[in-house]
Amino acid sequence: MNRPEPAPTDRILAEAADRFGTPAYVYLTDVIEARIAALQGALGRWFDLSYAMKCNPNPALLAWLKDRVPYIDVSSGGEFLLARSAGWSPERASFTGPAKREVELRRSIAAGLGELVVESLREARLADRIAAEAGRRQDVVIRIAPDRVPKGFGDQMAGRPSPFGIDIEEAPAALAEILALPHLRVAGLHIYSGTQCLKPAAIVENWRIFIGIFRDLCIAHDLHPDRLIFGSGLGIPYHPGDTALDLDEVAAAAAPDLEALKADPRFAGTRLVLELGRYLVGPAGYFVTRVTATKNSRGARIAICDGGMNGHLAASGHFGMVLRRNYVMHRVGGSGGKGGSEEKIDISGPLCTSIDKLGSGVMLPRIDEGDLIAIHASGAYGPTSSPVNFISHPTPREIIAEGGQLIDATRIEGAGLRDD
Ligand SMILES: *Cc1c(COP(=O)(O)O)cnc(C)c1O
């Protein structure tokens, strides 16, 4: 369950906590490097990668990724600014989001955005007008909302009413209208309909649905797209008992569909893009929190920590989890002379609310005041999706560990974010 960590990782986590303070996110670039290599090895025959930066927009991490991943997907004007200031050239960016404001469209189009991911007819018409005023022809990819997603996706948005993309039912008519807009150039299609899937067969079935939609729409409108963007759906293990995806199994099962797509002359010049966030960076991050106090309360032992849901909403179970389940976590440091046996403990954060819980009935070696607890799979949807201002505790530090080097990459709140 809570497997003992290899010592080198623990040394890095302890050093980060001692030097920079807690709570702290520690991102291990070696792990990201290995994941990029694994993705390229298994799926690189068909796909180029695009990093969905909303899962971790840490500026230093973005700067590190820019030489290792070809494309980036931004979900707001603020993210576009962050990516650019981290060194990403605007042509490498796509811009998704269901409610882009006029100012965001205006700025990103003027700045030379690679592709606008158009999510509605309204957005297409607005972008066409803005592109005309800017004297540009803007590349767009059209986001389609499918009507089904296979079972097995932890988070799925298909088939139900959804703010995202153009419903497949409306797509033929909408596409015809968008193709007629003179200042937009339809460069391709995009689908992202679900994520956090740990079942290879379901992922491949979902890609098959994408391919069917892409092919039908391209034939109907005689498109020879530059690119087709696949929201990957690839999940990562979060909880005890979760099993990591086997990418080779995904690749083997997806090969016939992807090979057939590649062999179709209509798609001879088409680049396939795998858009993903958590799979790339999630397992590379640890959330390290120090135990401020322990308490025995009515038969339960509780460790009260300096970081909680304010720093790590997802691990508290309040970010898209229906039933709260513990993340995998461990006590940093070997047995420390405390013996090897484990005991049951609840892990809470510093907030004055009963929902601030990072673990319930977790089996860990003896935990005392001053100990460090490391929560795994915390490299994605960490600080960026946590209510860090709630109750005015310090925001978590963010540390990048590259080899043995620790770099303080704590994001300055609000920097570069106002885009209006
Ligand atoms: C969030 C998002 C992703 C990435 O999702 P992960 O689960 O982190 O892989 C990809 N594409 C779009 C459009 C997104 O909004």
XYZ file of C-alpha atoms and ligand atoms in Angstrom:
435
model
C 0.000 0.000 0.000
C 2.119 2.898 1.229
C 5.270 1.504 -0.259
C 8.583 2.577 1.258
C 10.189 5.177 -1.021
C 13.599 4.709 -2.512
C 15.994 6.643 -0.322
C 17.205 9.160 -2.975
C 13.719 10.636 -3.416
C 13.333 10.937 0.335
C 16.666 12.714 0.632
C 15.495 15.258 -1.958
C 12.124 15.748 -0.283
C 13.676 16.214 3.163
C 16.287 18.614 1.860
C 13.646 20.653 0.016
C 11.535 20.889 3.168
C 14.499 21.849 5.355
C 15.904 24.441 2.977
C 12.751 26.051 1.656
C 10.081 25.294 4.231
C 6.760 23.510 4.121
C 4.252 22.924 2.772
C 6.155 22.410 -0.461
C 5.564 20.866 -3.828
C 8.643 19.130 -5.156
C 8.777 18.329 -8.879
C 11.363 15.785 -10.028
C 12.374 16.559 -13.610
C 14.013 13.145 -14.038
C 10.600 11.568 -13.675
C 9.059 13.899 -16.271
C 11.954 13.196 -18.625
C 11.343 9.452 -18.290
C 7.621 9.892 -18.926
C 8.212 11.949 -22.059
C 10.582 9.236 -23.294
C 8.045 6.506 -22.509
C 5.276 8.360 -24.352
C 7.521 8.938 -27.347
C 8.627 5.322 -27.306
C 5.104 3.904 -27.212
C 3.071 6.493 -29.126
C 5.596 8.747 -30.882
C 5.133 6.888 -34.171
C 1.723 8.529 -34.455
C 1.576 11.470 -32.086
C 3.327 14.686 -31.179
C 2.779 15.817 -27.603
C 1.049 18.957 -26.429
C 1.271 19.991 -22.789
C -2.071 21.121 -21.319
C -0.548 23.702 -19.002
C -3.607 24.202 -16.829
C -2.523 21.165 -14.807
C 0.709 22.835 -13.743
C 1.534 26.349 -14.923
C 4.589 26.787 -12.710
C 6.768 29.237 -14.692
C 10.069 27.442 -14.071
C 8.502 24.127 -15.024
C 7.078 25.686 -18.195
C 10.536 26.970 -19.068
C 11.998 23.496 -18.508
C 9.304 21.840 -20.633
C 9.627 24.209 -23.565
C 12.726 22.412 -24.887
C 11.238 18.956 -24.367
C 7.620 19.075 -25.588
C 6.726 20.551 -28.990
C 3.349 22.143 -28.262
C 1.465 23.758 -25.420
C -2.242 24.203 -24.819
C -3.309 27.271 -22.857
C -6.751 27.761 -21.385
C -6.820 31.496 -20.753
C -5.218 34.742 -21.783
C -3.310 34.618 -18.493
C -1.906 31.198 -19.317
C -0.906 32.433 -22.767
C 1.044 35.254 -21.105
C 2.672 32.835 -18.668
C 3.692 30.453 -21.453
C 5.165 33.276 -23.500
C 7.088 34.707 -20.583
C 8.458 31.197 -19.950
C 9.867 31.273 -23.484
C 7.270 29.420 -25.552
C 6.833 31.027 -28.945
C 3.174 31.865 -29.676
C 3.013 29.659 -32.800
C 3.504 26.572 -30.631
C 0.417 27.370 -28.565
C -3.197 26.352 -28.976
C -5.838 28.157 -26.943
C -8.843 26.248 -25.557
C -11.627 27.409 -23.254
C -15.382 27.725 -23.508
C -15.719 31.391 -22.547
C -12.904 33.293 -24.153
C -13.398 37.009 -23.679
C -12.969 39.436 -26.508
C -9.802 40.872 -24.948
C -8.245 37.411 -24.760
C -9.031 36.709 -28.407
C -7.777 40.113 -29.471
C -4.461 39.837 -27.623
C -3.734 36.242 -28.557
C -4.583 36.703 -32.238
C -2.481 39.878 -32.411
C 0.404 38.051 -30.718
C 0.531 35.311 -33.362
C -1.212 32.452 -31.556
C -0.641 29.148 -33.374
C -4.180 27.826 -33.209
C -7.340 29.036 -31.682
C -9.446 26.107 -30.497
C -12.902 27.327 -31.442
C -15.546 26.035 -29.049
C -18.672 27.656 -30.476
C -20.058 29.467 -33.492
C -20.186 32.650 -31.467
C -16.469 32.398 -30.814
C -15.748 31.681 -34.486
C -17.658 34.747 -35.640
C -15.973 36.951 -33.045
C -12.519 35.595 -33.893
C -13.171 36.160 -37.596
C -13.996 39.813 -36.951
C -10.950 40.288 -34.701
C -8.643 38.584 -37.196
C -9.999 40.836 -39.943
C -9.250 43.926 -37.859
C -5.759 42.612 -37.104
C -5.170 41.952 -40.791
C -4.554 38.266 -40.137
C -5.965 34.950 -41.186
C -6.118 32.967 -37.963
C -5.633 29.197 -37.881
C -8.370 27.513 -35.906
C -9.147 23.973 -34.865
C -12.747 23.173 -34.118
C -13.515 21.488 -30.833
C -16.207 18.843 -31.168
C -18.187 17.476 -28.210
C -18.908 13.780 -28.870
C -22.143 12.182 -27.723
C -20.507 9.286 -25.950
C -17.471 8.273 -23.964
C -16.697 4.685 -22.942
C -17.004 3.575 -19.324
C -13.810 3.950 -17.302
C -13.169 7.670 -17.460
C -12.824 9.212 -14.004
C -13.877 12.537 -15.379
C -15.994 12.602 -18.508
C -17.939 15.305 -20.203
C -19.473 13.553 -23.203
C -23.080 12.971 -24.063
C -24.491 15.332 -21.467
C -25.225 19.013 -21.800
C -21.790 20.633 -21.789
C -20.301 24.094 -22.151
C -17.329 22.630 -24.054
C -17.035 22.499 -27.809
C -19.638 22.189 -30.523
C -22.050 19.306 -29.974
C -21.521 16.621 -32.586
C -25.208 16.926 -33.478
C -24.631 20.564 -34.493
C -21.162 20.108 -35.950
C -21.992 19.638 -39.664
C -23.935 22.896 -39.903
C -21.524 24.826 -37.677
C -18.495 23.624 -39.602
C -20.009 24.742 -42.900
C -20.510 28.212 -41.485
C -17.017 28.417 -39.948
C -15.415 27.262 -43.205
C -17.039 30.213 -44.918
C -15.546 32.807 -42.553
C -12.851 34.570 -44.600
C -10.407 35.429 -41.826
C -10.236 31.994 -40.259
C -8.445 28.992 -41.686
C -9.703 25.639 -40.421
C -6.467 23.806 -39.614
C -8.113 20.823 -37.987
C -10.350 19.330 -35.344
C -10.066 18.766 -31.597
C -11.743 16.466 -29.085
C -11.196 16.264 -25.346
C -14.090 14.434 -23.776
C -12.801 12.722 -20.664
C -9.751 12.038 -18.575
C -8.196 10.067 -15.735
C -8.773 6.716 -17.416
C -6.671 3.757 -16.262
C -8.149 1.213 -18.682
C -6.242 0.773 -21.957
C -9.280 -0.650 -23.757
C -11.441 2.336 -22.817
C -8.765 4.834 -23.887
C -8.395 3.134 -27.237
C -12.160 2.890 -27.696
C -12.382 6.622 -26.997
C -9.703 7.403 -29.594
C -11.672 5.210 -32.019
C -14.708 7.429 -31.384
C -12.542 10.510 -32.069
C -11.195 9.007 -35.277
C -14.706 8.174 -36.478
C -15.870 11.727 -35.857
C -12.747 13.260 -37.412
C -13.038 11.088 -40.497
C -16.766 11.666 -41.008
C -16.493 15.430 -40.644
C -13.424 15.674 -42.858
C -15.074 13.628 -45.597
C -18.336 15.584 -45.345
C -16.531 18.938 -45.666
C -13.672 17.718 -47.839
C -11.062 18.750 -45.303
C -7.429 17.693 -45.456
C -6.548 18.820 -41.949
C -3.122 19.977 -40.812
C -3.787 18.467 -37.461
C -6.138 16.445 -35.326
C -5.903 16.967 -31.595
C -6.669 14.053 -29.279
C -7.341 14.914 -25.620
C -5.452 11.889 -24.329
C -7.582 10.692 -21.418
C -4.490 8.967 -19.980
C -4.868 8.603 -16.213
C -2.377 8.142 -13.410
C -2.551 6.150 -10.171
C -3.602 8.293 -7.229
C -4.967 5.891 -4.642
C -3.660 2.727 -2.981
C -4.525 -0.144 -5.291
C -4.570 1.909 -8.526
C -2.444 0.397 -11.285
C -0.414 2.515 -13.675
C -1.330 2.344 -17.344
C 0.770 0.139 -19.546
C 1.542 2.395 -22.528
C 2.671 -0.527 -24.667
C -0.714 -2.133 -24.166
C -2.401 1.130 -25.191
C -0.140 1.375 -28.243
C -0.734 -2.213 -29.327
C -4.493 -1.851 -29.041
C -4.572 1.536 -30.772
C -2.225 0.586 -33.606
C -4.804 -0.714 -36.124
C -6.987 2.420 -35.923
C -4.081 4.837 -35.949
C -2.317 3.016 -38.790
C -5.505 3.046 -40.837
C -5.915 6.775 -40.240
C -2.299 7.438 -41.234
C -2.678 5.320 -44.373
C -5.716 7.265 -45.577
C -4.548 9.684 -48.295
C -6.855 12.363 -46.917
C -4.715 12.437 -43.775
C -1.322 12.065 -45.432
C -0.332 15.581 -44.381
C -2.034 15.472 -41.010
C -0.156 15.745 -37.744
C -1.800 13.934 -34.827
C -1.378 15.667 -31.479
C -1.814 14.031 -28.091
C -2.859 16.702 -25.632
C -2.251 15.813 -22.010
C -1.377 17.235 -18.636
C -1.493 14.954 -15.631
C 0.095 11.981 -17.351
C 3.231 13.986 -18.083
C 3.785 15.710 -14.763
C 1.434 14.252 -12.122
C 3.615 11.372 -10.893
C 6.687 13.641 -10.845
C 5.343 15.771 -8.005
C 5.173 15.305 -4.245
C 3.367 17.506 -1.763
C 5.447 17.635 1.400
C 3.811 18.804 4.589
C 5.171 18.899 8.123
C 3.281 17.630 11.127
C 2.615 20.611 13.395
C 0.860 18.656 16.117
C -0.560 15.243 16.873
C -3.671 14.511 18.839
C -5.427 11.449 20.184
C -9.119 12.047 19.907
C -11.802 9.550 20.915
C -9.777 6.573 19.880
C -8.282 8.031 16.705
C -4.811 9.427 16.204
C -4.626 12.608 14.146
C -1.628 14.321 12.580
C -2.350 18.005 12.025
C -0.123 19.378 9.280
C 0.997 22.766 7.996
C -0.461 22.053 4.547
C -3.980 20.918 3.799
C -6.758 21.480 1.307
C -5.730 25.129 0.971
C -2.490 23.947 -0.661
C -3.709 20.688 -2.178
C -7.409 20.657 -2.865
C -7.291 17.515 -4.983
C -5.761 15.351 -2.239
C -8.480 16.538 0.145
C -11.027 14.987 -2.213
C -12.783 18.190 -3.177
C -11.615 18.432 -6.777
C -13.698 16.131 -8.922
C -13.787 13.108 -6.604
C -17.224 11.756 -5.788
C -16.163 9.649 -2.815
C -13.085 10.898 -0.989
C -10.241 8.392 -1.159
C -6.754 8.776 0.239
C -3.912 9.583 -2.099
C -0.890 7.325 -1.763
C 1.403 8.920 0.815
C 4.387 8.034 2.951
C 6.375 9.338 5.870
C 9.606 10.904 4.653
C 12.700 9.275 6.087
C 13.454 5.665 6.875
C 12.166 4.076 10.020
C 14.264 6.662 11.907
C 14.822 4.247 14.746
C 11.093 4.092 15.344
C 10.655 0.498 14.279
C 8.888 -0.768 11.217
C 5.294 -1.207 12.284
C 2.496 0.902 10.882
C -0.459 2.444 12.611
C -3.685 4.005 11.509
C -3.786 7.788 11.457
C -5.934 10.619 10.129
C -4.130 13.461 8.391
C -5.608 16.952 8.630
C -4.515 20.344 7.454
C -4.323 23.692 9.249
C -7.744 25.049 8.319
C -10.619 25.671 10.693
C -13.004 23.523 8.694
C -13.804 19.848 9.040
C -13.355 19.258 5.305
C -9.621 19.964 5.542
C -8.498 16.353 5.504
C -5.661 14.850 3.503
C -6.022 11.316 4.755
C -8.382 9.189 6.699
C -7.347 5.952 8.405
C -4.005 5.923 6.580
C -1.531 3.194 7.569
C 1.832 4.882 8.177
C 4.867 4.307 10.351
C 4.623 6.119 13.690
C 4.035 9.839 13.039
C 5.198 12.484 15.505
C 5.367 16.242 15.621
C 7.976 17.509 13.156
C 7.730 14.536 10.775
C 7.261 15.075 7.072
C 4.499 13.430 5.083
C 4.806 13.227 1.291
C 1.687 12.893 -0.836
C 2.328 11.252 -4.193
C 0.930 12.041 -7.656
C 0.876 15.738 -6.830
C 2.605 17.207 -9.873
C -0.668 18.102 -11.602
C -3.669 20.040 -10.308
C -1.764 21.147 -7.216
C -1.372 24.826 -6.286
C -3.066 26.012 -9.452
C -6.373 24.408 -8.516
C -6.242 24.938 -4.755
C -7.841 27.700 -2.650
C -4.477 29.031 -1.489
C -5.905 32.261 -0.100
C -8.372 30.579 2.216
C -7.482 31.455 5.831
C -4.287 33.238 4.770
C -1.757 30.528 5.456
C 1.469 30.673 3.441
C 1.082 29.429 -0.128
C 3.029 26.238 -0.779
C 6.604 26.536 -1.966
C 7.346 24.964 -5.304
C 10.730 23.331 -5.717
C 12.163 21.839 -8.876
C 14.641 19.027 -8.346
C 16.798 18.542 -11.424
C 19.227 15.747 -10.774
C 20.538 16.564 -7.321
C 19.946 20.323 -7.715
C 17.072 22.016 -5.918
C 15.679 25.210 -7.408
C 13.186 27.436 -5.609
C 10.483 27.787 -8.266
C 7.810 29.266 -6.037
C 5.412 31.152 -8.218
C 4.881 34.798 -7.422
C 1.138 35.036 -7.043
C -0.599 37.114 -9.631
C 2.511 37.735 -11.714
C 1.550 38.342 -15.302
C -1.998 37.228 -14.748
C -4.134 40.296 -15.367
C -4.692 40.314 -19.067
C -7.226 43.109 -19.204
C -7.435 19.854 -18.898
C -7.299 19.590 -20.325
C -6.394 18.632 -20.784
C -5.502 17.820 -19.879
O -6.178 16.946 -19.058
P -5.324 15.949 -18.154
O -6.334 15.161 -17.460
O -4.490 16.779 -17.234
O -4.460 15.154 -19.066
C -6.276 18.449 -22.145
N -7.023 19.155 -23.006
C -7.912 20.090 -22.599
C -8.694 20.836 -23.596
C -8.073 20.351 -21.256
O -8.958 21.250 -20.862
